[in-house]
């Protein structure tokens, strides 16, 4: 008993004595350290708390200061720890205020030393950056850690929270300590231990308990790190069994006595799975989590066997996964070390992790920081470690290539700018040109901020570079502009080679598989943020959909069955509303009740917000198809890369929820819009996103129903069915084709149905091959299964067919050629539509520029000779010559004529003065011939009227018409679908151009002034007057006697059929019947009516669709028709395919019989006269003049429409639907419109009224035909030129169709041509 009491007393005395001696020793060392200051601190007058070390440039001095401050911090920390431990053991009541004050003083001194160390490290970084070109990311990491550092109190709290989670380990530790205490209470053991202790009393005098406490904490950090790195298996500490009881007592007895003072003795382990736990989890499977909604089991991507939990993984594959996981965790640890500048030298020296952890230079604080980071690493760090696993010695660049900035959209913008259409006068739908979410703005702002810091630091060093001193690490160099240029090198960290920068390549599927196992609480939405580009994301999307990843939450991404179908096709929904039907209500009372009329109506539209790949042919087709479905859905497209809104609807279609209520008729009340698509809606949709991309190579697509109150399935069906056409699927199996390259590398395990990779050389059926078998395994509610062929009863139009191919050949001709093309979606398909949205260019109006001239920065202007814009506008897939659409104003002969006219009209020139000049005739005779002098005399004294160009509004209207004429004419000829029509028009334009050049060098170069004088149109009325007159005369002169055909200009065209009018009359070009609905024979509609009497509206013969789809596409691409925002039931017209001509080839006709009774004309509208009146007038004139000559001038028009624009608010009457239910509206008057003959006749007659005084009864007009009568050839030339000028001048919409006109013919020819029956005079 006495022995036991003596031993217990000794157990209490020895720790106290050890604490006291250690305390005195450390205080003595601290006093000695304060007495022997480094040279810099001894000489400076700045207190240590305010010291920045800015005056220190020597590395040796900095190293000396660092060693001094680090040792002083360690001593202060140990003194404080020992004092607190002593108080907690012997002064538990905390009544010793003197000691408390002393501890506060020590804590303040330690805080000052910590701040001095931070300032010193900052100065070291600056010196290394200046002299040693320190690697940029190390510098950035240090600054980020400095700005985001936590106080010591927060670190301790975080550490305590880390330890508090592991109660099990604490209990195991305490149980072991209690067992040792029971053992040591035995009398013999204590006596033996007491004797051994007495024999070593002198040695024990040097023992310091605080060092063992610190060492014990260090061991906890090391144990935790090893556990996370899978270097240990058990979560319990291993107790050494080989040591003798005496040694065990020596090592553990003081700690045992001090153990109750440690609040958190062990680190966290239980939250990290061991190898055995991971093996068990993969072997038994994991229960899956699904999103809410409708799910289908038994499909190729969701087998019944894996519906509830993941399939088990074989042991050999588990071994491989665990080996790779341990390697990735080691790489993760190495990458953390690479970012920790303080321990980086020790990590480079170490050959393995154990050697690094046992390095004395690695402090406890460093180990604690590493343990905290390794315990809860960021997902980005895990992703980088997974990417490091497959990196070799020489890393290749990623195969993914970003599209070049010089994209098709920019080229289109440049071409439109040449037309003066690129200044964005009007905002589409009231929306901004660009919009970006605040998240993207902040990311861009941070990037600029970081670059600004680097630039500012690099600007500090303007002096010459000093010779490089020897340093431990060299990660880069500074270029000539003081910009840091990093080296891509491999660094050896703890025996592992890693690159000094994270991989920018896409992580392979094996890496993502490890990612989902390591970050077991993550889901696919977390991984999406880490993807580098769309290809990497799409691979992840498909793999997750097919249950490739053994993770519980990764299937939540797949969502319900509808969402899964969209995901497999590359359309990613992120926000939607499908309660439009429930939120649409209507309450209306009639007028026959006792109360007044009342109404309460609410309308709501379903909408979907999608993401889709950018710069992809499927995407471009998909968005174009949706644009053409304006009668069913409304579309808005935003480019995430440029933030531009590429496509937006009219402002009146932006609403999503509106209401009206009140007394009276509902039609007289205005709608109140409560929710609409705009910037506020964009922000709301962005906030509702549960995930974000880490790249910007995608489109934001917003789609909503056109009609309110629709069932939620309607919008989904349109989105999905349009995707089928965009992907060009021809059968059900094709819906997996977007993932073909992935599915060919996957297979289903025949026993467990687990989705896994195909091994090299393995003879197993891939999932793609399984799909191609064309059988579906279905599971019903009773658990019975059946197999059936994948051949559902779907209409032919559901899949991509022949009609779709023909349509795509028109809309996307580059996809059917061998030339590679940019697949960016431009938003607008033609300049005509763009002009309607953008408006004219005001700068051109201010400088009075023509459409083929560009304004230069110096105030001058130049002609654009390339004229590439029309080439795009008239793109129709054929190989027509690029000069086909070249404007006639680009000829040098024009400039020559203009210079001559300017010479004669310049007031500073002697030719232009009205005062007598004796040398005038001599000068004129040198420059011009006598004939030309006579022609110039016509306009020499002709002055413009007093009010000339005084009306600015009239000037603008002229300018606006001039601006519109260029895209309008381009659209007209692009929509000319007559066989050979483009070639014939090109030939006529070439002949006119050659004749103009011929007239320029002949004596007739100024004959056009006679025409202008005759019509009383001053040459300076507008800038196109002279050009129009020159063109009119050249057109007429082609058919009058001259030496043109024998000149170098006409010789190549002497055999042209255009000039041989008799032969041309015998061989008319094929033409479509022009009669309107009101003039068509009654049997014209028989086939149409007969078919739809027995068939549904959407049941039509395939050959009808094949015939008219490419025609509609050509008209749409040219801008002649456009999608209409009208529901199908309200569209008056129906498309038809009717056989025409001897060949019986079907052509497009529009049936407008529904609105024909509603069409009336005002009394002032002139109706076309009959042909008999026209022939009577011709015969009467011929009887009066024996040498009478005639010209029949036919207005140019395309087979399907007249060049007459329809007002925007009147296009409803010309809208129609095709066989797919798509609504279209005509921009120009269709020939099928009831009484279209009256429209063209009345509009053309308005041109004739302006010059009625000059032309008198010499010009007859019937519909689109003008007949000019002349007493002889000279007289006919005069009136024909005037008539052509009248037709083709302002507003520059009409042209003379020379192929359907006859100029300078006699009466006999007209009668003969009319008798041919080819409709020449109809």
PDB file of N, CA, C and O in Angstrom, residues 805-862:
ATOM      1  N   UNK A 805     -34.877  16.473 -97.355  1.00  0.00           N
ATOM      2  CA  UNK A 805     -33.592  16.546 -98.054  1.00  0.00           C
ATOM      3  C   UNK A 805     -33.604  17.672 -99.074  1.00  0.00           C
ATOM      4  O   UNK A 805     -32.660  18.480 -99.155  1.00  0.00           O
ATOM      5  N   UNK A 806     -34.666  17.747 -99.866  1.00  0.00           N
ATOM      6  CA  UNK A 806     -34.753  18.800-100.880  1.00  0.00           C
ATOM      7  C   UNK A 806     -34.804  20.185-100.241  1.00  0.00           C
ATOM      8  O   UNK A 806     -34.225  21.140-100.772  1.00  0.00           O
ATOM      9  N   UNK A 807     -35.474  20.293 -99.116  1.00  0.00           N
ATOM     10  CA  UNK A 807     -35.532  21.583 -98.420  1.00  0.00           C
ATOM     11  C   UNK A 807     -34.159  21.981 -97.896  1.00  0.00           C
ATOM     12  O   UNK A 807     -33.745  23.139 -98.007  1.00  0.00           O
ATOM     13  N   UNK A 808     -33.440  21.021 -97.312  1.00  0.00           N
ATOM     14  CA  UNK A 808     -32.112  21.316 -96.769  1.00  0.00           C
ATOM     15  C   UNK A 808     -31.114  21.661 -97.868  1.00  0.00           C
ATOM     16  O   UNK A 808     -30.174  22.433 -97.635  1.00  0.00           O
ATOM     17  N   UNK A 809     -31.274  21.095 -99.051  1.00  0.00           N
ATOM     18  CA  UNK A 809     -30.380  21.445-100.153  1.00  0.00           C
ATOM     19  C   UNK A 809     -30.497  22.915-100.520  1.00  0.00           C
ATOM     20  O   UNK A 809     -29.553  23.507-101.032  1.00  0.00           O
ATOM     21  N   UNK A 810     -31.649  23.493-100.242  1.00  0.00           N
ATOM     22  CA  UNK A 810     -31.847  24.923-100.492  1.00  0.00           C
ATOM     23  C   UNK A 810     -31.367  25.750 -99.318  1.00  0.00           C
ATOM     24  O   UNK A 810     -30.638  26.740 -99.482  1.00  0.00           O
ATOM     25  N   UNK A 811     -31.752  25.348 -98.114  1.00  0.00           N
ATOM     26  CA  UNK A 811     -31.413  26.149 -96.933  1.00  0.00           C
ATOM     27  C   UNK A 811     -29.945  26.035 -96.548  1.00  0.00           C
ATOM     28  O   UNK A 811     -29.335  27.003 -96.113  1.00  0.00           O
ATOM     29  N   UNK A 812     -29.375  24.851 -96.723  1.00  0.00           N
ATOM     30  CA  UNK A 812     -27.985  24.611 -96.307  1.00  0.00           C
ATOM     31  C   UNK A 812     -27.218  23.933 -97.435  1.00  0.00           C
ATOM     32  O   UNK A 812     -26.811  22.767 -97.305  1.00  0.00           O
ATOM     33  N   UNK A 813     -27.012  24.611 -98.545  1.00  0.00           N
ATOM     34  CA  UNK A 813     -26.343  23.954 -99.687  1.00  0.00           C
ATOM     35  C   UNK A 813     -24.909  23.569 -99.386  1.00  0.00           C
ATOM     36  O   UNK A 813     -24.393  22.612 -99.954  1.00  0.00           O
ATOM     37  N   UNK A 814     -24.249  24.295 -98.466  1.00  0.00           N
ATOM     38  CA  UNK A 814     -22.853  23.989 -98.178  1.00  0.00           C
ATOM     39  C   UNK A 814     -22.693  22.631 -97.494  1.00  0.00           C
ATOM     40  O   UNK A 814     -21.626  22.025 -97.556  1.00  0.00           O
ATOM     41  N   UNK A 815     -23.762  22.132 -96.860  1.00  0.00           N
ATOM     42  CA  UNK A 815     -23.667  20.831 -96.216  1.00  0.00           C
ATOM     43  C   UNK A 815     -23.661  19.682 -97.211  1.00  0.00           C
ATOM     44  O   UNK A 815     -23.314  18.552 -96.851  1.00  0.00           O
ATOM     45  N   UNK A 816     -24.071  19.962 -98.426  1.00  0.00           N
ATOM     46  CA  UNK A 816     -24.103  18.920 -99.443  1.00  0.00           C
ATOM     47  C   UNK A 816     -22.925  19.031-100.406  1.00  0.00           C
ATOM     48  O   UNK A 816     -22.886  18.355-101.423  1.00  0.00           O
ATOM     49  N   UNK A 817     -21.989  19.924-100.094  1.00  0.00           N
ATOM     50  CA  UNK A 817     -20.790  20.070-100.905  1.00  0.00           C
ATOM     51  C   UNK A 817     -19.594  19.577-100.112  1.00  0.00           C
ATOM     52  O   UNK A 817     -19.669  19.327 -98.911  1.00  0.00           O
ATOM     53  N   UNK A 818     -18.494  19.425-100.797  1.00  0.00           N
ATOM     54  CA  UNK A 818     -17.279  18.929-100.143  1.00  0.00           C
ATOM     55  C   UNK A 818     -16.560  20.016 -99.367  1.00  0.00           C
ATOM     56  O   UNK A 818     -15.685  19.722 -98.553  1.00  0.00           O
ATOM     57  N   UNK A 819     -16.909  21.256 -99.604  1.00  0.00           N
ATOM     58  CA  UNK A 819     -16.237  22.349 -98.920  1.00  0.00           C
ATOM     59  C   UNK A 819     -16.719  22.434 -97.475  1.00  0.00           C
ATOM     60  O   UNK A 819     -17.907  22.309 -97.182  1.00  0.00           O
ATOM     61  N   UNK A 820     -15.759  22.652 -96.582  1.00  0.00           N
ATOM     62  CA  UNK A 820     -16.109  22.823 -95.173  1.00  0.00           C
ATOM     63  C   UNK A 820     -16.685  24.213 -94.963  1.00  0.00           C
ATOM     64  O   UNK A 820     -16.276  25.185 -95.593  1.00  0.00           O
ATOM     65  N   UNK A 821     -17.648  24.294 -94.074  1.00  0.00           N
ATOM     66  CA  UNK A 821     -18.307  25.577 -93.829  1.00  0.00           C
ATOM     67  C   UNK A 821     -18.441  25.795 -92.335  1.00  0.00           C
ATOM     68  O   UNK A 821     -18.426  24.857 -91.540  1.00  0.00           O
ATOM     69  N   UNK A 822     -18.589  27.053 -91.967  1.00  0.00           N
ATOM     70  CA  UNK A 822     -18.801  27.390 -90.574  1.00  0.00           C
ATOM     71  C   UNK A 822     -20.258  27.162 -90.230  1.00  0.00           C
ATOM     72  O   UNK A 822     -21.153  27.551 -90.980  1.00  0.00           O
ATOM     73  N   UNK A 823     -20.519  26.515 -89.111  1.00  0.00           N
ATOM     74  CA  UNK A 823     -21.882  26.131 -88.751  1.00  0.00           C
ATOM     75  C   UNK A 823     -22.499  27.067 -87.726  1.00  0.00           C
ATOM     76  O   UNK A 823     -23.455  26.697 -87.063  1.00  0.00           O
ATOM     77  N   UNK A 824     -21.972  28.275 -87.572  1.00  0.00           N
ATOM     78  CA  UNK A 824     -22.546  29.205 -86.618  1.00  0.00           C
ATOM     79  C   UNK A 824     -23.919  29.665 -87.098  1.00  0.00           C
ATOM     80  O   UNK A 824     -24.136  29.900 -88.277  1.00  0.00           O
ATOM     81  N   UNK A 825     -24.820  29.804 -86.142  1.00  0.00           N
ATOM     82  CA  UNK A 825     -26.161  30.289 -86.446  1.00  0.00           C
ATOM     83  C   UNK A 825     -26.116  31.809 -86.487  1.00  0.00           C
ATOM     84  O   UNK A 825     -25.732  32.467 -85.521  1.00  0.00           O
ATOM     85  N   UNK A 826     -26.501  32.378 -87.622  1.00  0.00           N
ATOM     86  CA  UNK A 826     -26.367  33.826 -87.801  1.00  0.00           C
ATOM     87  C   UNK A 826     -27.603  34.591 -87.365  1.00  0.00           C
ATOM     88  O   UNK A 826     -27.544  35.787 -87.148  1.00  0.00           O
ATOM     89  N   UNK A 827     -28.741  33.922 -87.266  1.00  0.00           N
ATOM     90  CA  UNK A 827     -29.936  34.623 -86.826  1.00  0.00           C
ATOM     91  C   UNK A 827     -30.808  35.086 -87.961  1.00  0.00           C
ATOM     92  O   UNK A 827     -32.006  34.857 -87.972  1.00  0.00           O
ATOM     93  N   UNK A 828     -30.234  35.745 -88.978  1.00  0.00           N
ATOM     94  CA  UNK A 828     -31.019  36.244 -90.114  1.00  0.00           C
ATOM     95  C   UNK A 828     -30.570  35.522 -91.377  1.00  0.00           C
ATOM     96  O   UNK A 828     -29.399  35.289 -91.592  1.00  0.00           O
ATOM     97  N   UNK A 829     -31.533  35.178 -92.218  1.00  0.00           N
ATOM     98  CA  UNK A 829     -31.204  34.373 -93.389  1.00  0.00           C
ATOM     99  C   UNK A 829     -30.993  35.209 -94.632  1.00  0.00           C
ATOM    100  O   UNK A 829     -30.464  34.730 -95.615  1.00  0.00           O
ATOM    101  N   UNK A 830     -31.418  36.454 -94.642  1.00  0.00           N
ATOM    102  CA  UNK A 830     -31.266  37.275 -95.846  1.00  0.00           C
ATOM    103  C   UNK A 830     -31.224  38.740 -95.464  1.00  0.00           C
ATOM    104  O   UNK A 830     -31.662  39.132 -94.383  1.00  0.00           O
ATOM    105  N   UNK A 831     -30.687  39.532 -96.378  1.00  0.00           N
ATOM    106  CA  UNK A 831     -30.538  40.963 -96.104  1.00  0.00           C
ATOM    107  C   UNK A 831     -31.871  41.682 -96.114  1.00  0.00           C
ATOM    108  O   UNK A 831     -32.008  42.737 -95.502  1.00  0.00           O
ATOM    109  N   UNK A 832     -32.872  41.132 -96.800  1.00  0.00           N
ATOM    110  CA  UNK A 832     -34.179  41.769 -96.833  1.00  0.00           C
ATOM    111  C   UNK A 832     -34.811  41.768 -95.442  1.00  0.00           C
ATOM    112  O   UNK A 832     -35.327  42.782 -94.975  1.00  0.00           O
ATOM    113  N   UNK A 833     -34.741  40.624 -94.769  1.00  0.00           N
ATOM    114  CA  UNK A 833     -35.258  40.550 -93.407  1.00  0.00           C
ATOM    115  C   UNK A 833     -34.420  41.390 -92.470  1.00  0.00           C
ATOM    116  O   UNK A 833     -34.940  42.049 -91.563  1.00  0.00           O
ATOM    117  N   UNK A 834     -33.137  41.388 -92.674  1.00  0.00           N
ATOM    118  CA  UNK A 834     -32.261  42.200 -91.823  1.00  0.00           C
ATOM    119  C   UNK A 834     -32.544  43.687 -92.012  1.00  0.00           C
ATOM    120  O   UNK A 834     -32.527  44.461 -91.055  1.00  0.00           O
ATOM    121  N   UNK A 835     -32.820  44.086 -93.248  1.00  0.00           N
ATOM    122  CA  UNK A 835     -33.124  45.496 -93.500  1.00  0.00           C
ATOM    123  C   UNK A 835     -34.409  45.903 -92.786  1.00  0.00           C
ATOM    124  O   UNK A 835     -34.510  47.001 -92.237  1.00  0.00           O
ATOM    125  N   UNK A 836     -35.389  45.003 -92.760  1.00  0.00           N
ATOM    126  CA  UNK A 836     -36.626  45.314 -92.066  1.00  0.00           C
ATOM    127  C   UNK A 836     -36.449  45.461 -90.573  1.00  0.00           C
ATOM    128  O   UNK A 836     -37.205  46.174 -89.920  1.00  0.00           O
ATOM    129  N   UNK A 837     -35.436  44.810 -90.008  1.00  0.00           N
ATOM    130  CA  UNK A 837     -35.200  44.886 -88.567  1.00  0.00           C
ATOM    131  C   UNK A 837     -34.186  45.955 -88.188  1.00  0.00           C
ATOM    132  O   UNK A 837     -34.257  46.527 -87.115  1.00  0.00           O
ATOM    133  N   UNK A 838     -33.226  46.200 -89.081  1.00  0.00           N
ATOM    134  CA  UNK A 838     -32.152  47.144 -88.751  1.00  0.00           C
ATOM    135  C   UNK A 838     -32.449  48.556 -89.244  1.00  0.00           C
ATOM    136  O   UNK A 838     -32.056  49.528 -88.622  1.00  0.00           O
ATOM    137  N   UNK A 839     -33.137  48.680 -90.386  1.00  0.00           N
ATOM    138  CA  UNK A 839     -33.396  49.995 -90.933  1.00  0.00           C
ATOM    139  C   UNK A 839     -32.236  50.512 -91.765  1.00  0.00           C
ATOM    140  O   UNK A 839     -31.203  49.850 -91.907  1.00  0.00           O
ATOM    141  N   UNK A 840     -32.362  51.700 -92.342  1.00  0.00           N
ATOM    142  CA  UNK A 840     -31.308  52.253 -93.200  1.00  0.00           C
ATOM    143  C   UNK A 840     -30.142  52.793 -92.384  1.00  0.00           C
ATOM    144  O   UNK A 840     -30.221  52.931 -91.163  1.00  0.00           O
ATOM    145  N   UNK A 841     -29.082  53.112 -93.081  1.00  0.00           N
ATOM    146  CA  UNK A 841     -27.893  53.676 -92.462  1.00  0.00           C
ATOM    147  C   UNK A 841     -27.964  55.191 -92.566  1.00  0.00           C
ATOM    148  O   UNK A 841     -27.900  55.753 -93.654  1.00  0.00           O
ATOM    149  N   UNK A 842     -28.091  55.846 -91.414  1.00  0.00           N
ATOM    150  CA  UNK A 842     -28.247  57.306 -91.425  1.00  0.00           C
ATOM    151  C   UNK A 842     -26.980  58.003 -91.919  1.00  0.00           C
ATOM    152  O   UNK A 842     -27.054  59.095 -92.491  1.00  0.00           O
ATOM    153  N   UNK A 843     -25.845  57.420 -91.683  1.00  0.00           N
ATOM    154  CA  UNK A 843     -24.603  58.037 -92.132  1.00  0.00           C
ATOM    155  C   UNK A 843     -24.578  58.155 -93.652  1.00  0.00           C
ATOM    156  O   UNK A 843     -24.098  59.141 -94.198  1.00  0.00           O
ATOM    157  N   UNK A 844     -25.133  57.163 -94.307  1.00  0.00           N
ATOM    158  CA  UNK A 844     -25.181  57.217 -95.767  1.00  0.00           C
ATOM    159  C   UNK A 844     -26.104  58.353 -96.231  1.00  0.00           C
ATOM    160  O   UNK A 844     -25.853  58.984 -97.251  1.00  0.00           O
ATOM    161  N   UNK A 845     -27.185  58.571 -95.500  1.00  0.00           N
ATOM    162  CA  UNK A 845     -28.094  59.642 -95.878  1.00  0.00           C
ATOM    163  C   UNK A 845     -27.429  61.011 -95.703  1.00  0.00           C
ATOM    164  O   UNK A 845     -27.571  61.899 -96.547  1.00  0.00           O
ATOM    165  N   UNK A 846     -26.686  61.173 -94.595  1.00  0.00           N
ATOM    166  CA  UNK A 846     -26.025  62.456 -94.339  1.00  0.00           C
ATOM    167  C   UNK A 846     -25.014  62.767 -95.441  1.00  0.00           C
ATOM    168  O   UNK A 846     -24.908  63.912 -95.912  1.00  0.00           O
ATOM    169  N   UNK A 847     -24.278  61.749 -95.883  1.00  0.00           N
ATOM    170  CA  UNK A 847     -23.255  61.958 -96.904  1.00  0.00           C
ATOM    171  C   UNK A 847     -23.757  61.672 -98.308  1.00  0.00           C
ATOM    172  O   UNK A 847     -22.979  61.707 -99.263  1.00  0.00           O
ATOM    173  N   UNK A 848     -25.067  61.367 -98.432  1.00  0.00           N
ATOM    174  CA  UNK A 848     -25.699  61.168 -99.727  1.00  0.00           C
ATOM    175  C   UNK A 848     -24.958  60.123-100.557  1.00  0.00           C
ATOM    176  O   UNK A 848     -24.620  60.336-101.719  1.00  0.00           O
ATOM    177  N   UNK A 849     -24.696  58.989 -99.942  1.00  0.00           N
ATOM    178  CA  UNK A 849     -23.987  57.922-100.634  1.00  0.00           C
ATOM    179  C   UNK A 849     -24.978  56.960-101.258  1.00  0.00           C
ATOM    180  O   UNK A 849     -26.060  56.726-100.733  1.00  0.00           O
ATOM    181  N   UNK A 850     -24.567  56.374-102.362  1.00  0.00           N
ATOM    182  CA  UNK A 850     -25.381  55.369-103.005  1.00  0.00           C
ATOM    183  C   UNK A 850     -25.144  54.028-102.333  1.00  0.00           C
ATOM    184  O   UNK A 850     -24.217  53.856-101.549  1.00  0.00           O
ATOM    185  N   UNK A 851     -25.949  53.020-102.649  1.00  0.00           N
ATOM    186  CA  UNK A 851     -25.850  51.725-101.987  1.00  0.00           C
ATOM    187  C   UNK A 851     -24.599  50.972-102.354  1.00  0.00           C
ATOM    188  O   UNK A 851     -24.260  49.998-101.704  1.00  0.00           O
ATOM    189  N   UNK A 852     -23.904  51.367-103.388  1.00  0.00           N
ATOM    190  CA  UNK A 852     -22.682  50.655-103.766  1.00  0.00           C
ATOM    191  C   UNK A 852     -21.443  51.466-103.428  1.00  0.00           C
ATOM    192  O   UNK A 852     -20.379  51.251-103.958  1.00  0.00           O
ATOM    193  N   UNK A 853     -21.572  52.455-102.538  1.00  0.00           N
ATOM    194  CA  UNK A 853     -20.446  53.284-102.148  1.00  0.00           C
ATOM    195  C   UNK A 853     -20.280  53.242-100.635  1.00  0.00           C
ATOM    196  O   UNK A 853     -21.246  53.127 -99.892  1.00  0.00           O
ATOM    197  N   UNK A 854     -19.046  53.346-100.185  1.00  0.00           N
ATOM    198  CA  UNK A 854     -18.726  53.302 -98.760  1.00  0.00           C
ATOM    199  C   UNK A 854     -18.180  54.649 -98.311  1.00  0.00           C
ATOM    200  O   UNK A 854     -17.421  55.303 -99.042  1.00  0.00           O
ATOM    201  N   UNK A 855     -18.526  55.052 -97.100  1.00  0.00           N
ATOM    202  CA  UNK A 855     -18.028  56.292 -96.525  1.00  0.00           C
ATOM    203  C   UNK A 855     -16.699  56.043 -95.847  1.00  0.00           C
ATOM    204  O   UNK A 855     -16.566  55.131 -95.046  1.00  0.00           O
ATOM    205  N   UNK A 856     -15.691  56.848 -96.201  1.00  0.00           N
ATOM    206  CA  UNK A 856     -14.366  56.687 -95.621  1.00  0.00           C
ATOM    207  C   UNK A 856     -14.179  57.678 -94.481  1.00  0.00           C
ATOM    208  O   UNK A 856     -14.900  58.662 -94.344  1.00  0.00           O
ATOM    209  N   UNK A 857     -13.170  57.399 -93.658  1.00  0.00           N
ATOM    210  CA  UNK A 857     -12.939  58.214 -92.471  1.00  0.00           C
ATOM    211  C   UNK A 857     -12.510  59.627 -92.806  1.00  0.00           C
ATOM    212  O   UNK A 857     -12.662  60.532 -92.012  1.00  0.00           O
ATOM    213  N   UNK A 858     -11.966  59.846 -94.008  1.00  0.00           N
ATOM    214  CA  UNK A 858     -11.499  61.186 -94.361  1.00  0.00           C
ATOM    215  C   UNK A 858     -12.596  62.022 -95.002  1.00  0.00           C
ATOM    216  O   UNK A 858     -12.340  63.107 -95.507  1.00  0.00           O
ATOM    217  N   UNK A 859     -13.824  61.509 -95.019  1.00  0.00           N
ATOM    218  CA  UNK A 859     -14.920  62.284 -95.567  1.00  0.00           C
ATOM    219  C   UNK A 859     -15.214  61.978 -97.012  1.00  0.00           C
ATOM    220  O   UNK A 859     -16.223  62.424 -97.537  1.00  0.00           O
ATOM    221  N   UNK A 860     -14.362  61.249 -97.699  1.00  0.00           N
ATOM    222  CA  UNK A 860     -14.610  60.893 -99.089  1.00  0.00           C
ATOM    223  C   UNK A 860     -15.389  59.603 -99.158  1.00  0.00           C
ATOM    224  O   UNK A 860     -15.724  58.998 -98.168  1.00  0.00           O
ATOM    225  N   UNK A 861     -15.679  59.168-100.365  1.00  0.00           N
ATOM    226  CA  UNK A 861     -16.372  57.894-100.529  1.00  0.00           C
ATOM    227  C   UNK A 861     -15.823  57.209-101.753  1.00  0.00           C
ATOM    228  O   UNK A 861     -15.236  57.814-102.637  1.00  0.00           O
ATOM    229  N   UNK A 862     -16.013  55.910-101.759  1.00  0.00           N
ATOM    230  CA  UNK A 862     -15.504  55.116-102.865  1.00  0.00           C
ATOM    231  C   UNK A 862     -16.535  54.073-103.247  1.00  0.00           C
ATOM    232  O   UNK A 862     -17.406  53.718-102.474  1.00  0.00           O
TER     233      UNK A 862
END
